[in-house]
Amino acid sequence: MPESRASPQVPRGRWTRTRRAAVYLVGSLFSAVATLLALPLLCVPRLARLWAGWHRDRAGRLLAPESAPTPAGHPAGHTARALLWLPVNVLTGVALGLTALLCVGNIAVAVIATPLWWAFSPPERPRLFVDVPVPDWTTALTLGPVQIGVLTAVAYLVLPPLADAHARICLAVASPGPTDEQLVERVAVLTRTRADVLDAHGAELRRIERDLHDGTQARLVAIAMRLAVARQAFAGETRDDQLVAELLRDAHEGTEEAMTELREVIRTVYPPILADRGLDGALTAVTGRCGVPTRLDIGDLGRVPAATEAIVYFAVAEALTNVAKHSRASAAGVRLRRAADRLSVVITDDGVGGADDRRGTGIAGIRRRVLALDGTVNLDSPTGGPTTVTVELPCGW
């Protein structure tokens, strides 16, 4: 049976945006006029901050309808921005608001002029397209729908971008800078993360020392002892060739095992594969070794600092290890993108979900490494899946 296709329709969300944009811009026009009329009063610092805060709330709700109002910030430090917003509000509100008002107003005129043009006396009859008279039914029924259609299309295409531009200008100009409390909190976070990094670094050094002492060093001592015995057996009066051969064979095997252990220790410090094959090749190898089929999608990353590469490698390796061990997933994905000086890594799987970094060390270890570079880690893993780990790191040094 042939597949049925629905006729293309304009998304309802776009019309909602257009309506909200028109209301926002017309409101901005009246706000700009009110600002101009009450300018001496609004130059009072407290009133200027309240006025700027109200505009920030409007702009924030337009750009993110579900978000809470933007905070007004500390009252002592943002008067300059609030006062700067007054002239900017007048200029942008009048220019963009008049555009919306002319568009919406002419649509309203067309709606009125088309069916009710006869209700007015000839000198008072409304005109279409600003200055086109409507002398008869033919003109009303022809030009009225045309004006409505053209201006509706213009409003649909133009008003949402204009409203977004006004809202972004408002947030850029009137948003307060960081408060003292925010700066103190930021310093506390950085201090805590640096302390965690130092603790993790100390624990890592102790682990490396223990691995070298208990593993590689012990094997090297055993090799040295076997070689010493073989040397004595070879140089003695009663030379035992069979014993010397066995000792040399044991020493050779011990050397290979020591080299394997040493490579494992080195790999935990800085993976050699990063130096040999770069981040793309290293992640290709990691995803290829994962027990779950994994799709790797790497965008144009440009030059990435070595420290960031190492953290990305370890984060992806640890996340995919968790996927293989705990998720019961049938597929996973790794996506890397760079935007300006931020590198984002998204690891997903279609498993059972329910991951919690408080119940294990995997995600917590990733978080410690990422925080060391002032990055962020977000875990979204509802029960039943899917699981998404998002890592963002600076890469513009």
GROMACS .gro file of C-alpha atoms in nm:
model
  397
    1MET     CA    1   0.000   0.000   0.000
    2PRO     CA    2   0.150   0.338  -0.087
    3GLU     CA    3   0.275   0.543   0.201
    4SER     CA    4   0.051   0.833   0.286
    5ARG     CA    5   0.211   1.173   0.332
    6ALA     CA    6   0.064   1.454   0.533
    7SER     CA    7   0.057   1.795   0.373
    8PRO     CA    8   0.335   2.020   0.498
    9GLN     CA    9   0.231   2.243   0.781
   10VAL     CA   10   0.402   2.534   0.951
   11PRO     CA   11   0.503   2.435   1.305
   12ARG     CA   12   0.271   2.576   1.563
   13GLY     CA   13   0.569   2.668   1.779
   14ARG     CA   14   0.685   2.922   1.519
   15TRP     CA   15   0.349   3.101   1.520
   16THR     CA   16   0.362   3.109   1.900
   17ARG     CA   17   0.709   3.263   1.879
   18THR     CA   18   0.582   3.520   1.629
   19ARG     CA   19   0.293   3.617   1.854
   20ARG     CA   20   0.518   3.641   2.160
   21ALA     CA   21   0.775   3.841   1.963
   22ALA     CA   22   0.512   4.090   1.848
   23VAL     CA   23   0.384   4.139   2.203
   24TYR     CA   24   0.740   4.172   2.332
   25LEU     CA   25   0.845   4.430   2.073
   26VAL     CA   26   0.532   4.642   2.107
   27GLY     CA   27   0.580   4.630   2.483
   28SER     CA   28   0.941   4.737   2.433
   29LEU     CA   29   0.822   5.037   2.230
   30PHE     CA   30   0.593   5.155   2.510
   31SER     CA   31   0.869   5.081   2.762
   32ALA     CA   32   1.113   5.295   2.560
   33VAL     CA   33   0.863   5.584   2.549
   34ALA     CA   34   0.806   5.548   2.925
   35THR     CA   35   1.182   5.550   2.981
   36LEU     CA   36   1.219   5.870   2.780
   37LEU     CA   37   0.934   6.044   2.962
   38ALA     CA   38   1.047   5.934   3.309
   39LEU     CA   39   1.420   5.962   3.247
   40PRO     CA   40   1.496   6.202   3.538
   41LEU     CA   41   1.310   5.975   3.779
   42LEU     CA   42   1.472   5.656   3.644
   43CYS     CA   43   1.819   5.803   3.695
   44VAL     CA   44   1.771   5.736   4.067
   45PRO     CA   45   2.001   5.433   4.124
   46ARG     CA   46   1.748   5.212   4.300
   47LEU     CA   47   1.475   5.279   4.042
   48ALA     CA   48   1.723   5.227   3.757
   49ARG     CA   49   1.819   4.885   3.897
   50LEU     CA   50   1.454   4.785   3.938
   51TRP     CA   51   1.373   4.902   3.582
   52ALA     CA   52   1.670   4.714   3.438
   53GLY     CA   53   1.578   4.404   3.639
   54TRP     CA   54   1.223   4.409   3.499
   55HIS     CA   55   1.362   4.425   3.145
   56ARG     CA   56   1.603   4.139   3.217
   57ASP     CA   57   1.311   3.927   3.336
   58ARG     CA   58   1.118   4.002   3.014
   59ALA     CA   59   1.418   3.921   2.798
   60GLY     CA   60   1.494   3.603   2.989
   61ARG     CA   61   1.136   3.479   2.959
   62LEU     CA   62   1.137   3.549   2.584
   63LEU     CA   63   1.460   3.358   2.521
   64ALA     CA   64   1.380   3.075   2.765
   65PRO     CA   65   1.007   3.064   2.842
   66GLU     CA   66   1.041   2.794   3.111
   67SER     CA   67   1.326   2.959   3.297
   68ALA     CA   68   1.296   3.147   3.619
   69PRO     CA   69   1.339   3.525   3.620
   70THR     CA   70   1.698   3.637   3.605
   71PRO     CA   71   1.833   3.753   3.940
   72ALA     CA   72   1.868   4.123   3.997
   73GLY     CA   73   2.207   4.077   4.157
   74HIS     CA   74   2.371   4.267   4.439
   75PRO     CA   75   2.227   4.622   4.461
   76ALA     CA   76   2.559   4.792   4.531
   77GLY     CA   77   2.754   4.707   4.218
   78HIS     CA   78   2.522   4.725   3.915
   79THR     CA   79   2.398   5.082   3.900
   80ALA     CA   80   2.629   5.167   3.609
   81ARG     CA   81   2.487   4.889   3.393
   82ALA     CA   82   2.131   4.985   3.487
   83LEU     CA   83   2.194   5.348   3.391
   84LEU     CA   84   2.359   5.242   3.066
   85TRP     CA   85   2.049   5.042   2.979
   86LEU     CA   86   1.828   5.354   2.986
   87PRO     CA   87   1.955   5.511   2.658
   88VAL     CA   88   2.005   5.169   2.499
   89ASN     CA   89   1.646   5.081   2.586
   90VAL     CA   90   1.517   5.402   2.424
   91LEU     CA   91   1.711   5.348   2.100
   92THR     CA   92   1.646   4.976   2.055
   93GLY     CA   93   1.290   4.985   2.187
   94VAL     CA   94   1.180   5.265   1.955
   95ALA     CA   95   1.352   5.127   1.645
   96LEU     CA   96   1.249   4.763   1.681
   97GLY     CA   97   0.916   4.834   1.851
   98LEU     CA   98   0.802   5.067   1.573
   99THR     CA   99   0.878   4.795   1.319
  100ALA     CA  100   0.653   4.552   1.503
  101LEU     CA  101   0.382   4.814   1.562
  102LEU     CA  102   0.370   4.913   1.196
  103CYS     CA  103   0.349   4.551   1.091
  104VAL     CA  104   0.080   4.453   1.343
  105GLY     CA  105  -0.106   4.784   1.301
  106ASN     CA  106  -0.131   4.753   0.924
  107ILE     CA  107  -0.256   4.395   0.959
  108ALA     CA  108  -0.528   4.527   1.193
  109VAL     CA  109  -0.613   4.805   0.945
  110ALA     CA  110  -0.649   4.548   0.667
  111VAL     CA  111  -0.870   4.328   0.882
  112ILE     CA  112  -1.095   4.627   0.954
  113ALA     CA  113  -1.088   4.780   0.607
  114THR     CA  114  -1.180   4.463   0.421
  115PRO     CA  115  -1.527   4.392   0.570
  116LEU     CA  116  -1.612   4.731   0.722
  117TRP     CA  117  -1.486   4.987   0.471
  118TRP     CA  118  -1.847   5.081   0.387
  119ALA     CA  119  -1.921   5.171   0.753
  120PHE     CA  120  -1.699   5.481   0.731
  121SER     CA  121  -1.769   5.802   0.547
  122PRO     CA  122  -1.552   5.843   0.233
  123PRO     CA  123  -1.304   6.089   0.390
  124GLU     CA  124  -1.259   5.862   0.697
  125ARG     CA  125  -1.229   5.525   0.523
  126PRO     CA  126  -0.909   5.340   0.620
  127ARG     CA  127  -0.640   5.300   0.356
  128LEU     CA  128  -0.445   4.985   0.267
  129PHE     CA  129  -0.068   4.960   0.220
  130VAL     CA  130  -0.032   5.286   0.418
  131ASP     CA  131  -0.184   5.521   0.155
  132VAL     CA  132  -0.395   5.318  -0.091
  133PRO     CA  133  -0.765   5.423  -0.074
  134VAL     CA  134  -1.044   5.164  -0.063
  135PRO     CA  135  -1.323   5.311  -0.279
  136ASP     CA  136  -1.517   4.992  -0.353
  137TRP     CA  137  -1.569   4.626  -0.269
  138THR     CA  138  -1.331   4.510  -0.542
  139THR     CA  139  -1.039   4.699  -0.389
  140ALA     CA  140  -1.128   4.592  -0.036
  141LEU     CA  141  -1.159   4.222  -0.121
  142THR     CA  142  -0.844   4.227  -0.336
  143LEU     CA  143  -0.592   4.441  -0.154
  144GLY     CA  144  -0.711   4.356   0.197
  145PRO     CA  145  -0.618   3.986   0.188
  146VAL     CA  146  -0.297   4.071  -0.001
  147GLN     CA  147  -0.191   4.316   0.271
  148ILE     CA  148  -0.280   4.069   0.545
  149GLY     CA  149  -0.083   3.790   0.373
  150VAL     CA  150   0.226   4.000   0.300
  151LEU     CA  151   0.247   4.155   0.645
  152THR     CA  152   0.179   3.822   0.815
  153ALA     CA  153   0.468   3.670   0.620
  154VAL     CA  154   0.690   3.964   0.715
  155ALA     CA  155   0.592   3.927   1.081
  156TYR     CA  156   0.653   3.552   1.068
  157LEU     CA  157   1.001   3.594   0.923
  158VAL     CA  158   1.122   3.916   1.085
  159LEU     CA  159   0.966   3.968   1.428
  160PRO     CA  160   1.112   3.663   1.613
  161PRO     CA  161   1.476   3.746   1.516
  162LEU     CA  162   1.420   4.113   1.605
  163ALA     CA  163   1.273   4.022   1.943
  164ASP     CA  164   1.558   3.780   2.014
  165ALA     CA  165   1.811   4.049   1.919
  166HIS     CA  166   1.650   4.303   2.153
  167ALA     CA  167   1.639   4.049   2.436
  168ARG     CA  168   2.004   3.955   2.390
  169ILE     CA  169   2.107   4.320   2.384
  170CYS     CA  170   1.912   4.373   2.704
  171LEU     CA  171   2.079   4.080   2.878
  172ALA     CA  172   2.423   4.184   2.753
  173VAL     CA  173   2.388   4.546   2.869
  174ALA     CA  174   2.171   4.522   3.178
  175SER     CA  175   2.286   4.193   3.330
  176PRO     CA  176   2.484   4.243   3.648
  177GLY     CA  177   2.844   4.138   3.678
  178PRO     CA  178   2.951   3.879   3.931
  179THR     CA  179   2.870   3.969   4.289
  180ASP     CA  180   3.109   3.939   4.579
  181GLU     CA  181   2.916   3.636   4.699
  182GLN     CA  182   2.945   3.470   4.358
  183LEU     CA  183   3.318   3.541   4.343
  184VAL     CA  184   3.366   3.398   4.692
  185GLU     CA  185   3.168   3.089   4.594
  186ARG     CA  186   3.372   3.053   4.275
  187VAL     CA  187   3.700   3.077   4.469
  188ALA     CA  188   3.571   2.819   4.717
  189VAL     CA  189   3.484   2.580   4.433
  190LEU     CA  190   3.825   2.626   4.272
  191THR     CA  191   3.998   2.579   4.605
  192ARG     CA  192   3.803   2.261   4.672
  193THR     CA  193   3.866   2.120   4.327
  194ARG     CA  194   4.236   2.203   4.345
  195ALA     CA  195   4.256   2.030   4.683
  196ASP     CA  196   4.084   1.725   4.535
  197VAL     CA  197   4.328   1.731   4.245
  198LEU     CA  198   4.627   1.748   4.480
  199ASP     CA  199   4.485   1.457   4.683
  200ALA     CA  200   4.422   1.259   4.366
  201HIS     CA  201   4.770   1.346   4.238
  202GLY     CA  202   4.927   1.228   4.564
  203ALA     CA  203   4.726   0.906   4.556
  204GLU     CA  204   4.829   0.852   4.193
  205LEU     CA  205   5.196   0.900   4.276
  206ARG     CA  206   5.165   0.652   4.565
  207ARG     CA  207   4.995   0.402   4.334
  208ILE     CA  208   5.269   0.438   4.072
  209GLU     CA  209   5.537   0.397   4.340
  210ARG     CA  210   5.361   0.088   4.475
  211ASP     CA  211   5.320  -0.063   4.128
  212LEU     CA  212   5.686  -0.005   4.049
  213HIS     CA  213   5.805  -0.128   4.387
  214ASP     CA  214   5.588  -0.438   4.412
  215GLY     CA  215   5.587  -0.526   4.045
  216THR     CA  216   5.861  -0.401   3.814
  217GLN     CA  217   6.128  -0.354   4.082
  218ALA     CA  218   6.066  -0.698   4.231
  219ARG     CA  219   6.097  -0.861   3.889
  220LEU     CA  220   6.416  -0.669   3.813
  221VAL     CA  221   6.568  -0.788   4.142
  222ALA     CA  222   6.474  -1.147   4.060
  223ILE     CA  223   6.626  -1.109   3.711
  224ALA     CA  224   6.948  -0.969   3.859
  225MET     CA  225   6.969  -1.261   4.104
  226ARG     CA  226   6.918  -1.519   3.826
  227LEU     CA  227   7.181  -1.351   3.610
  228ALA     CA  228   7.425  -1.348   3.903
  229VAL     CA  229   7.369  -1.722   3.968
  230ALA     CA  230   7.405  -1.794   3.595
  231ARG     CA  231   7.729  -1.596   3.586
  232GLN     CA  232   7.870  -1.793   3.879
  233ALA     CA  233   7.756  -2.125   3.730
  234PHE     CA  234   7.913  -2.034   3.396
  235ALA     CA  235   8.244  -1.923   3.548
  236GLY     CA  236   8.271  -2.202   3.807
  237GLU     CA  237   8.501  -2.501   3.787
  238THR     CA  238   8.210  -2.738   3.731
  239ARG     CA  239   8.009  -2.547   3.471
  240ASP     CA  240   7.646  -2.652   3.446
  241ASP     CA  241   7.527  -2.548   3.100
  242GLN     CA  242   7.174  -2.674   3.161
  243LEU     CA  243   7.139  -2.465   3.478
  244VAL     CA  244   7.278  -2.158   3.300
  245ALA     CA  245   7.030  -2.203   3.014
  246GLU     CA  246   6.735  -2.235   3.255
  247LEU     CA  247   6.845  -1.926   3.448
  248LEU     CA  248   6.886  -1.723   3.129
  249ARG     CA  249   6.544  -1.838   3.006
  250ASP     CA  250   6.382  -1.736   3.335
  251ALA     CA  251   6.563  -1.402   3.325
  252HIS     CA  252   6.441  -1.340   2.968
  253GLU     CA  253   6.082  -1.420   3.061
  254GLY     CA  254   6.107  -1.202   3.368
  255THR     CA  255   6.241  -0.916   3.157
  256GLU     CA  256   5.943  -0.936   2.919
  257GLU     CA  257   5.699  -0.944   3.212
  258ALA     CA  258   5.873  -0.644   3.371
  259MET     CA  259   5.852  -0.452   3.043
  260THR     CA  260   5.480  -0.533   3.016
  261GLU     CA  261   5.414  -0.410   3.370
  262LEU     CA  262   5.622  -0.098   3.308
  263ARG     CA  263   5.422  -0.018   2.994
  264GLU     CA  264   5.099  -0.055   3.194
  265VAL     CA  265   5.227   0.191   3.456
  266ILE     CA  266   5.335   0.439   3.187
  267ARG     CA  267   4.998   0.408   3.014
  268THR     CA  268   4.821   0.526   3.332
  269VAL     CA  269   5.041   0.837   3.346
  270TYR     CA  270   5.012   0.950   2.981
  271PRO     CA  271   4.889   0.707   2.721
  272PRO     CA  272   5.161   0.657   2.458
  273ILE     CA  273   4.891   0.609   2.198
  274LEU     CA  274   4.807   0.980   2.228
  275ALA     CA  275   5.160   1.073   2.128
  276ASP     CA  276   5.171   0.809   1.855
  277ARG     CA  277   4.826   0.841   1.695
  278GLY     CA  278   4.674   1.161   1.832
  279LEU     CA  279   4.336   1.199   2.000
  280ASP     CA  280   4.140   1.070   1.700
  281GLY     CA  281   4.344   0.751   1.674
  282ALA     CA  282   4.349   0.696   2.050
  283LEU     CA  283   3.969   0.725   2.078
  284THR     CA  284   3.925   0.501   1.775
  285ALA     CA  285   4.128   0.236   1.956
  286VAL     CA  286   3.930   0.282   2.279
  287THR     CA  287   3.592   0.254   2.108
  288GLY     CA  288   3.715  -0.044   1.907
  289ARG     CA  289   3.813  -0.230   2.225
  290CYS     CA  290   3.482  -0.159   2.398
  291GLY     CA  291   3.266  -0.465   2.451
  292VAL     CA  292   2.961  -0.270   2.328
  293PRO     CA  293   2.935  -0.155   1.963
  294THR     CA  294   3.030   0.213   1.980
  295ARG     CA  295   2.990   0.486   1.719
  296LEU     CA  296   3.260   0.755   1.725
  297ASP     CA  297   3.180   1.101   1.585
  298ILE     CA  298   3.463   1.358   1.600
  299GLY     CA  299   3.421   1.706   1.456
  300ASP     CA  300   3.692   1.953   1.361
  301LEU     CA  301   3.875   2.001   1.692
  302GLY     CA  302   4.177   2.197   1.577
  303ARG     CA  303   4.474   2.200   1.811
  304VAL     CA  304   4.389   2.064   2.157
  305PRO     CA  305   4.626   2.103   2.455
  306ALA     CA  306   4.794   1.783   2.571
  307ALA     CA  307   4.639   1.803   2.918
  308THR     CA  308   4.290   1.829   2.767
  309GLU     CA  309   4.361   1.537   2.531
  310ALA     CA  310   4.469   1.316   2.820
  311ILE     CA  311   4.158   1.396   3.025
  312VAL     CA  312   3.930   1.335   2.726
  313TYR     CA  313   4.102   1.001   2.662
  314PHE     CA  314   4.071   0.885   3.023
  315ALA     CA  315   3.713   1.012   3.050
  316VAL     CA  316   3.601   0.825   2.737
  317ALA     CA  317   3.790   0.511   2.840
  318GLU     CA  318   3.640   0.512   3.190
  319ALA     CA  319   3.288   0.589   3.066
  320LEU     CA  320   3.299   0.308   2.808
  321THR     CA  321   3.435   0.070   3.072
  322ASN     CA  322   3.129   0.152   3.284
  323VAL     CA  323   2.905   0.096   2.981
  324ALA     CA  324   3.054  -0.246   2.916
  325LYS     CA  325   3.041  -0.352   3.282
  326HIS     CA  326   2.716  -0.214   3.414
  327SER     CA  327   2.480  -0.073   3.150
  328ARG     CA  328   2.365  -0.391   2.967
  329ALA     CA  329   2.356  -0.167   2.658
  330SER     CA  330   2.344  -0.286   2.299
  331ALA     CA  331   2.497   0.030   2.152
  332ALA     CA  332   2.695   0.334   2.264
  333GLY     CA  333   2.818   0.655   2.110
  334VAL     CA  334   3.096   0.908   2.161
  335ARG     CA  335   3.067   1.257   2.009
  336LEU     CA  336   3.331   1.532   2.025
  337ARG     CA  337   3.270   1.892   1.923
  338ARG     CA  338   3.458   2.217   1.967
  339ALA     CA  339   3.294   2.559   1.993
  340ALA     CA  340   3.542   2.846   2.028
  341ASP     CA  341   3.752   2.763   2.334
  342ARG     CA  342   3.530   2.484   2.473
  343LEU     CA  343   3.555   2.115   2.390
  344SER     CA  344   3.248   1.901   2.458
  345VAL     CA  345   3.246   1.523   2.484
  346VAL     CA  346   2.914   1.336   2.496
  347ILE     CA  347   2.912   0.962   2.578
  348THR     CA  348   2.576   0.787   2.544
  349ASP     CA  349   2.442   0.434   2.573
  350ASP     CA  350   2.100   0.270   2.543
  351GLY     CA  351   2.135   0.064   2.859
  352VAL     CA  352   1.926   0.035   3.174
  353GLY     CA  353   2.038   0.369   3.321
  354GLY     CA  354   2.043   0.439   3.693
  355ALA     CA  355   2.411   0.542   3.699
  356ASP     CA  356   2.509   0.738   4.008
  357ASP     CA  357   2.858   0.874   4.072
  358ARG     CA  358   2.794   0.844   4.448
  359ARG     CA  359   2.787   0.464   4.423
  360GLY     CA  360   3.117   0.417   4.244
  361THR     CA  361   3.448   0.573   4.156
  362GLY     CA  362   3.421   0.578   3.776
  363ILE     CA  363   3.221   0.897   3.718
  364ALA     CA  364   3.367   1.050   4.033
  365GLY     CA  365   3.716   0.993   3.894
  366ILE     CA  366   3.617   1.156   3.565
  367ARG     CA  367   3.473   1.449   3.756
  368ARG     CA  368   3.794   1.499   3.956
  369ARG     CA  369   4.008   1.499   3.643
  370VAL     CA  370   3.776   1.738   3.458
  371LEU     CA  371   3.743   1.982   3.749
  372ALA     CA  372   4.121   2.006   3.759
  373LEU     CA  373   4.102   2.197   3.429
  374ASP     CA  374   3.797   2.400   3.534
  375GLY     CA  375   3.565   2.185   3.323
  376THR     CA  376   3.221   2.043   3.396
  377VAL     CA  377   3.065   1.696   3.402
  378ASN     CA  378   2.691   1.632   3.374
  379LEU     CA  379   2.538   1.287   3.423
  380ASP     CA  380   2.186   1.214   3.297
  381SER     CA  381   2.091   0.854   3.368
  382PRO     CA  382   1.723   0.797   3.450
  383THR     CA  383   1.613   0.450   3.549
  384GLY     CA  384   1.547   0.257   3.230
  385GLY     CA  385   1.798   0.464   3.034
  386PRO     CA  386   1.942   0.604   2.827
  387THR     CA  387   2.255   0.734   2.997
  388THR     CA  388   2.438   1.046   2.882
  389VAL     CA  389   2.766   1.175   3.023
  390THR     CA  390   2.856   1.525   2.902
  391VAL     CA  391   3.205   1.661   2.963
  392GLU     CA  392   3.306   2.017   2.876
  393LEU     CA  393   3.667   2.132   2.892
  394PRO     CA  394   3.853   2.451   2.806
  395CYS     CA  395   4.087   2.410   2.511
  396GLY     CA  396   4.186   2.764   2.416
  397TRP     CA  397   4.510   2.805   2.604
   0.00000   0.00000   0.00000
